[in-house]
mmCIF file of C-alpha atoms in Angstrom:
data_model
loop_
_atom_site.group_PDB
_atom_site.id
_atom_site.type_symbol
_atom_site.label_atom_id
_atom_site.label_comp_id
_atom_site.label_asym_id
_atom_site.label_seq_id
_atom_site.Cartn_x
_atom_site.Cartn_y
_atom_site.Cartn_z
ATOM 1 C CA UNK W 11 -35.746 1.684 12.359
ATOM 2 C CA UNK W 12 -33.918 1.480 15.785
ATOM 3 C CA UNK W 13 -32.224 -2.229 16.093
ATOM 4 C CA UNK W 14 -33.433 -4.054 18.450
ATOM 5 C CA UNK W 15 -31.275 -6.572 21.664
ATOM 6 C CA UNK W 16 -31.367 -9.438 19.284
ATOM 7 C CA UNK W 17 -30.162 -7.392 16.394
ATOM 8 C CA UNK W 18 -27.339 -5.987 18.232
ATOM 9 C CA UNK W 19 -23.795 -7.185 16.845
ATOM 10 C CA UNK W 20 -21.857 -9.778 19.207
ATOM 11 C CA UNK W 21 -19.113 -6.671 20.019
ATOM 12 C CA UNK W 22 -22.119 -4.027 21.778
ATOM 13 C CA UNK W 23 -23.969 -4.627 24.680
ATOM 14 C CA UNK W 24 -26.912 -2.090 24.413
ATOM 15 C CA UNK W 25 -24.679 0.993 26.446
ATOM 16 C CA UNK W 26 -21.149 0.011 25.199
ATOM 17 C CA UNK W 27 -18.988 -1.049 22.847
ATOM 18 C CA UNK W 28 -16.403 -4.218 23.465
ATOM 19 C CA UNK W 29 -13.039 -2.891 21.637
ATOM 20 C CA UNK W 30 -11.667 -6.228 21.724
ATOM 21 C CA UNK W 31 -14.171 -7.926 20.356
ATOM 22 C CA UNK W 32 -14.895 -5.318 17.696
ATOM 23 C CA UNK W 33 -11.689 -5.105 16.717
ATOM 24 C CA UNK W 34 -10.469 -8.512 16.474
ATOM 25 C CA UNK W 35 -13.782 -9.432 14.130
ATOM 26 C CA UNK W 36 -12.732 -5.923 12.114
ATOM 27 C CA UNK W 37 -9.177 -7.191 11.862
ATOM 28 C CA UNK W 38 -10.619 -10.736 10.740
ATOM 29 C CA UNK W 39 -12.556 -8.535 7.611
ATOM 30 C CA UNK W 40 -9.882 -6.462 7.040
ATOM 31 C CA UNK W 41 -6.584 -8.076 7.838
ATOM 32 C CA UNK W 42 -3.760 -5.615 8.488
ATOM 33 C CA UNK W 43 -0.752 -4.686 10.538
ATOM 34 C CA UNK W 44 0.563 -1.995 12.442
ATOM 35 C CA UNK W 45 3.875 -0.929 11.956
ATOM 36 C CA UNK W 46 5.263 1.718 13.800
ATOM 37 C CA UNK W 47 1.864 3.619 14.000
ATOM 38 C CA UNK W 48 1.168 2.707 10.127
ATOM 39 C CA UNK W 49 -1.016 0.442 8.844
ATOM 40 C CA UNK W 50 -0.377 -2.281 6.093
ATOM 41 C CA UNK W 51 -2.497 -4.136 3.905
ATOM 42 C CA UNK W 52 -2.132 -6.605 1.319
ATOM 43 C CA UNK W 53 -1.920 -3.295 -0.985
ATOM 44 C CA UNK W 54 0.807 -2.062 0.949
ATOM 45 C CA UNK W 55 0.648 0.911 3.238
ATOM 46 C CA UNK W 56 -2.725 2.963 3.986
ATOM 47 C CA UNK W 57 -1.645 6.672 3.015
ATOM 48 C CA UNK W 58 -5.169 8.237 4.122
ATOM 49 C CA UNK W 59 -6.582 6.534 7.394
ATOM 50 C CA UNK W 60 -9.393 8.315 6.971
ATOM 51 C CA UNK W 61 -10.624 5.143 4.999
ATOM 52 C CA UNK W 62 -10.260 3.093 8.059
ATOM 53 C CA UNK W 63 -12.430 5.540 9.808
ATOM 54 C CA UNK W 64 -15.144 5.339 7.481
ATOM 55 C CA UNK W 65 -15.379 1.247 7.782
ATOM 56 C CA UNK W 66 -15.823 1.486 11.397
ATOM 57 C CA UNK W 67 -18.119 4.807 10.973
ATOM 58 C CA UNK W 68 -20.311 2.485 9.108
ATOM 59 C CA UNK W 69 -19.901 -0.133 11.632
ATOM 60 C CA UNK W 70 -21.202 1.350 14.640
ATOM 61 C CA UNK W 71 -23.255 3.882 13.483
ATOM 62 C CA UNK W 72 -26.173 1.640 13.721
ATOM 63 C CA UNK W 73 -26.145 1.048 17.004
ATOM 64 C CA UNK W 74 -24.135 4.635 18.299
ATOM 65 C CA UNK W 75 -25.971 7.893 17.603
ATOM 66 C CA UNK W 76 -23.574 9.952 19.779
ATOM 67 C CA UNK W 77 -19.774 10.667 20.038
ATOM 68 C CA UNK W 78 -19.086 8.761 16.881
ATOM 69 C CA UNK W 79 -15.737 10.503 15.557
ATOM 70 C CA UNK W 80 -14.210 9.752 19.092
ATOM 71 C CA UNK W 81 -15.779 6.678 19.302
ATOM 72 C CA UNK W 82 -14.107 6.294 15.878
ATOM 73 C CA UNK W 83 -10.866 7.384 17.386
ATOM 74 C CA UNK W 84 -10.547 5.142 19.671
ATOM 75 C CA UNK W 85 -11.539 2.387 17.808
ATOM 76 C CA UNK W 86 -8.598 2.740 15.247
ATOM 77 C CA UNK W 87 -6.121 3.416 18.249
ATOM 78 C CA UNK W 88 -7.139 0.097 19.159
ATOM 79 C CA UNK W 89 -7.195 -1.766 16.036
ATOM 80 C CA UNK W 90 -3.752 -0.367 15.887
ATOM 81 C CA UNK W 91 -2.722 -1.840 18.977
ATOM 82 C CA UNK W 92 -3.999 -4.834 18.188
ATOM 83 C CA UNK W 93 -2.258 -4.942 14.546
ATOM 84 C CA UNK W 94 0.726 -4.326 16.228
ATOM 85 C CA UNK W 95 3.848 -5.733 14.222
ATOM 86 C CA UNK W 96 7.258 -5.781 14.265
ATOM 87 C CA UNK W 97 8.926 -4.238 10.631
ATOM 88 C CA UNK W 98 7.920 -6.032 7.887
ATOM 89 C CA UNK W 99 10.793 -7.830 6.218
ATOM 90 C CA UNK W 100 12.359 -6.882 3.040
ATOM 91 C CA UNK W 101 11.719 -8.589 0.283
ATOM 92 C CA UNK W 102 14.638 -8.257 -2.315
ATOM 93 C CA UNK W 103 13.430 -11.551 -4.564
ATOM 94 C CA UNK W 104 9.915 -10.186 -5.045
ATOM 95 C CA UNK W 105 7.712 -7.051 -6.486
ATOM 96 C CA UNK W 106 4.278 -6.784 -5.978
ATOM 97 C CA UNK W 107 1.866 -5.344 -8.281
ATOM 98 C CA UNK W 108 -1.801 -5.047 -8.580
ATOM 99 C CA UNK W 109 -2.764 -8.537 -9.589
ATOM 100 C CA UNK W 110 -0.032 -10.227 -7.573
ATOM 101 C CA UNK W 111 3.637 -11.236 -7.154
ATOM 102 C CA UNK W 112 6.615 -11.131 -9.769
ATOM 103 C CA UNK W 113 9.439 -13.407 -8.443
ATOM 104 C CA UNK W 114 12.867 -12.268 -10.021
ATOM 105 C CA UNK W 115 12.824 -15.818 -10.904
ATOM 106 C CA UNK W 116 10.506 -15.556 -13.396
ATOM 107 C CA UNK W 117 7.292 -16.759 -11.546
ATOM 108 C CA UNK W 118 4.310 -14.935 -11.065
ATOM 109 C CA UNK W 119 1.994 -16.017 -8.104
ATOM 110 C CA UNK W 120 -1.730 -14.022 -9.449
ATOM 111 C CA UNK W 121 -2.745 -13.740 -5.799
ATOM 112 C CA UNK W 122 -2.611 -11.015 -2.954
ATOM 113 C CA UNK W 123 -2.767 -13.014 0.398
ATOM 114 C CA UNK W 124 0.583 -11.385 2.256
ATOM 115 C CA UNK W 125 0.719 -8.466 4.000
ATOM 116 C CA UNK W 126 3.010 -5.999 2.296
ATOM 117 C CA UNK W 127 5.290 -2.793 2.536
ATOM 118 C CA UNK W 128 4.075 -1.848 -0.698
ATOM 119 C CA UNK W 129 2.911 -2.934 -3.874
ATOM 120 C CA UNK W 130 2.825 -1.619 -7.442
ATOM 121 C CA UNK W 131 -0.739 -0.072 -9.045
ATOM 122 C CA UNK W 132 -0.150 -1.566 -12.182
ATOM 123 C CA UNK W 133 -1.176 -5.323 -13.518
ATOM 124 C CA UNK W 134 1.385 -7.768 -14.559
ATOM 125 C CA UNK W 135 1.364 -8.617 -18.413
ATOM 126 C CA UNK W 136 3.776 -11.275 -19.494
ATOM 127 C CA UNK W 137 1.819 -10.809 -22.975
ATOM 128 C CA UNK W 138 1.959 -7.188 -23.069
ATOM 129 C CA UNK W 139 3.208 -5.774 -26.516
ATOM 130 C CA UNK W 140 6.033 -3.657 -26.414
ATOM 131 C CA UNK W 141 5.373 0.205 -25.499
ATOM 132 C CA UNK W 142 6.184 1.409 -28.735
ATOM 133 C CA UNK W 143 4.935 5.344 -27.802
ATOM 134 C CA UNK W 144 7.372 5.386 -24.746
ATOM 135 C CA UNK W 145 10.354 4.200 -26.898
ATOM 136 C CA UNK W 146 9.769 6.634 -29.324
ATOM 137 C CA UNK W 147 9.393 9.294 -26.741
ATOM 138 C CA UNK W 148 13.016 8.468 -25.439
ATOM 139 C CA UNK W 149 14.612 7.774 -29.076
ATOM 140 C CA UNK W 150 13.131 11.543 -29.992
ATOM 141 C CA UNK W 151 14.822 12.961 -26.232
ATOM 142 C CA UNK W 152 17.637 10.948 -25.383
ATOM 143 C CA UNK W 153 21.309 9.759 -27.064
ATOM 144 C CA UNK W 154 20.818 6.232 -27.616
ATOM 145 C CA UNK W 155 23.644 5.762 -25.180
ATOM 146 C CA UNK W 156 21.632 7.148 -22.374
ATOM 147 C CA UNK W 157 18.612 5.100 -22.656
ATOM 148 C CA UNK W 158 20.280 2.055 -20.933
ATOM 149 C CA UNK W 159 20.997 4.434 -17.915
ATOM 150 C CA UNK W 160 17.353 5.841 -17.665
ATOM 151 C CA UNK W 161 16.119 2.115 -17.650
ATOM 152 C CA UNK W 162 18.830 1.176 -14.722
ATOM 153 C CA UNK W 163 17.424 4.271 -12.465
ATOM 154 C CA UNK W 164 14.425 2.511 -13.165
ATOM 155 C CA UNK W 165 15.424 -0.707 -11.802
ATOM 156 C CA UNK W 166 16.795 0.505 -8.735
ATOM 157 C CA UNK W 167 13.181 2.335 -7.851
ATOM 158 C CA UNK W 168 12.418 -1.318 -7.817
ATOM 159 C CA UNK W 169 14.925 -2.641 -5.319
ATOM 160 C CA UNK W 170 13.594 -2.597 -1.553
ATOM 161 C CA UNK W 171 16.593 -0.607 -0.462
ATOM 162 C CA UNK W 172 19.016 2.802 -1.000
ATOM 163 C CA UNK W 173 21.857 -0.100 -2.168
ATOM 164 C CA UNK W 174 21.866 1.318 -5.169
ATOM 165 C CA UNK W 175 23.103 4.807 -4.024
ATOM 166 C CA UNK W 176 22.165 6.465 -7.106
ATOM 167 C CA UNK W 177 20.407 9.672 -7.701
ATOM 168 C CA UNK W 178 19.872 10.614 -12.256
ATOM 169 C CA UNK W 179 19.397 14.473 -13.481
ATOM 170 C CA UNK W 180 18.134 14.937 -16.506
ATOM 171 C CA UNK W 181 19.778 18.328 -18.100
ATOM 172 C CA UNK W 182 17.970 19.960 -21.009
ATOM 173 C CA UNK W 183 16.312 22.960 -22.677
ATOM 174 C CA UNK W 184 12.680 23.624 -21.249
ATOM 175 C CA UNK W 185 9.908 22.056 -23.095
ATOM 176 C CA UNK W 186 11.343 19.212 -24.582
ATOM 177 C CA UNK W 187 9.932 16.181 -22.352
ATOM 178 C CA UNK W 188 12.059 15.932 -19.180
ATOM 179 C CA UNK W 189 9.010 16.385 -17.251
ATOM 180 C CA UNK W 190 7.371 13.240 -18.519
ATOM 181 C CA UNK W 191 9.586 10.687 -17.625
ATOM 182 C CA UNK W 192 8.461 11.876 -14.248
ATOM 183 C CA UNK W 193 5.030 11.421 -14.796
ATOM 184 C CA UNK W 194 5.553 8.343 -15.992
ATOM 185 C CA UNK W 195 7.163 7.281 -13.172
ATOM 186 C CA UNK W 196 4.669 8.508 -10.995
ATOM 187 C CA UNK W 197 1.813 6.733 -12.986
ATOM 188 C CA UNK W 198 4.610 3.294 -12.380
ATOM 189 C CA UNK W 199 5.056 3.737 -8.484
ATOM 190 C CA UNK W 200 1.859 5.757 -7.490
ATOM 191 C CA UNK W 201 2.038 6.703 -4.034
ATOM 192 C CA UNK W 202 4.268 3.810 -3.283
ATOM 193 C CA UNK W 203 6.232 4.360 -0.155
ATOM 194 C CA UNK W 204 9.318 2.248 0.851
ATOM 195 C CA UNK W 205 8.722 2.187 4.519
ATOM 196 C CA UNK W 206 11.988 0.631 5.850
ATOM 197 C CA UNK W 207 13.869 0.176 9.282
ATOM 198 C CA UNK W 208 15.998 3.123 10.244
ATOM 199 C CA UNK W 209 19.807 2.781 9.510
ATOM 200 C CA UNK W 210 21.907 1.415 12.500
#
């Protein structure tokens, strides 16, 4: 059923659409920021912006029947000028995970109201038993003595920053597990991207 005048949304006037106004009440649903042509979220950055492009297809498409991908277009372009921000700042006291913020003092804040660089896909468990299979897994493919240094590459993944310098090879016969630290890491960080300023 077509919509009629006094269905129409505040941001289109019958013939056209009014990118400000669309955008800022978008930007009020969806709060994000635009940083250097990438947008942030509270999750972190937006790898596929195709998403993006789907909440505003479904947005206009009731009242546009025609040129809706570069209607589309030009609606992010402008929500992205509108986002605009300067670099987010790095946070070197904090990491950000799925259900909210662990402070390196301890704390944990269980909410997701900033807008970040990136955040963790995996929950925060103070209570969480230890991970028995993984230590085993590293006790059965690892010296003892090296297990300390697999844990400290691990810790500087964390750490908003190349400070650490550090790069770890893992040296071994084929078939014996090397490849599953790396999955587990991947499974850790997703497709968490450090998105930093550029070195002077």
């Amino acid at each position: 059923m077509d919509m009629t005048p006094q269905m129409w949304p505040e941001w289109y006037d019958g013939r056209h659409i009014n990118e400000v106004l669309f955008c800022q009440q978008f930007l009020d649903k969806h709060p994000m920021k635009c940083v250097r042509g990438r947008l942030f979220t509270v999750d972190g950055l937006i790898e596929d912006e195709g998403q993006i492009g789907n909440l505003i297809l479904e947005k206009i498409s009731g009242v546009l029947t025609a040129n809706l991908s570069k209607t589309v277009a030009n609606l992010l372009a402008s929500i992205k000028l509108q986002a605009y921000s300067p670099p987010l700042p790095i946070e070197a006291d904090r990491i950000h995970v799925a259900n909210g913020t662990l402070m390196l003092d301890g704390r944990f804040i269980e909410e997701k109201k900033e807008i970040v660089q990136s955040r963790l896909p995996i929950s925060y468990n103070p209570n969480a038993a230890a991970p028995a299979l993984w230590l085993n897994f590293l006790d059965g493919l690892l010296y003892e003595e090296d297990i300390p240094t697999l844990q400290e590459f691990i810790g500087y993944c964390l750490i908003p920053s190349n400070k650490g310098q550090r790069m770890m090879v893992i040296k071994g016969n084929g078939g014996e597990g090397k490849s599953q630290i790396g999955a587990v890491l991947s499974t850790i960080f997703g497709t968490c991207l450090l998105y930093t300023s550029p070195s002077p």
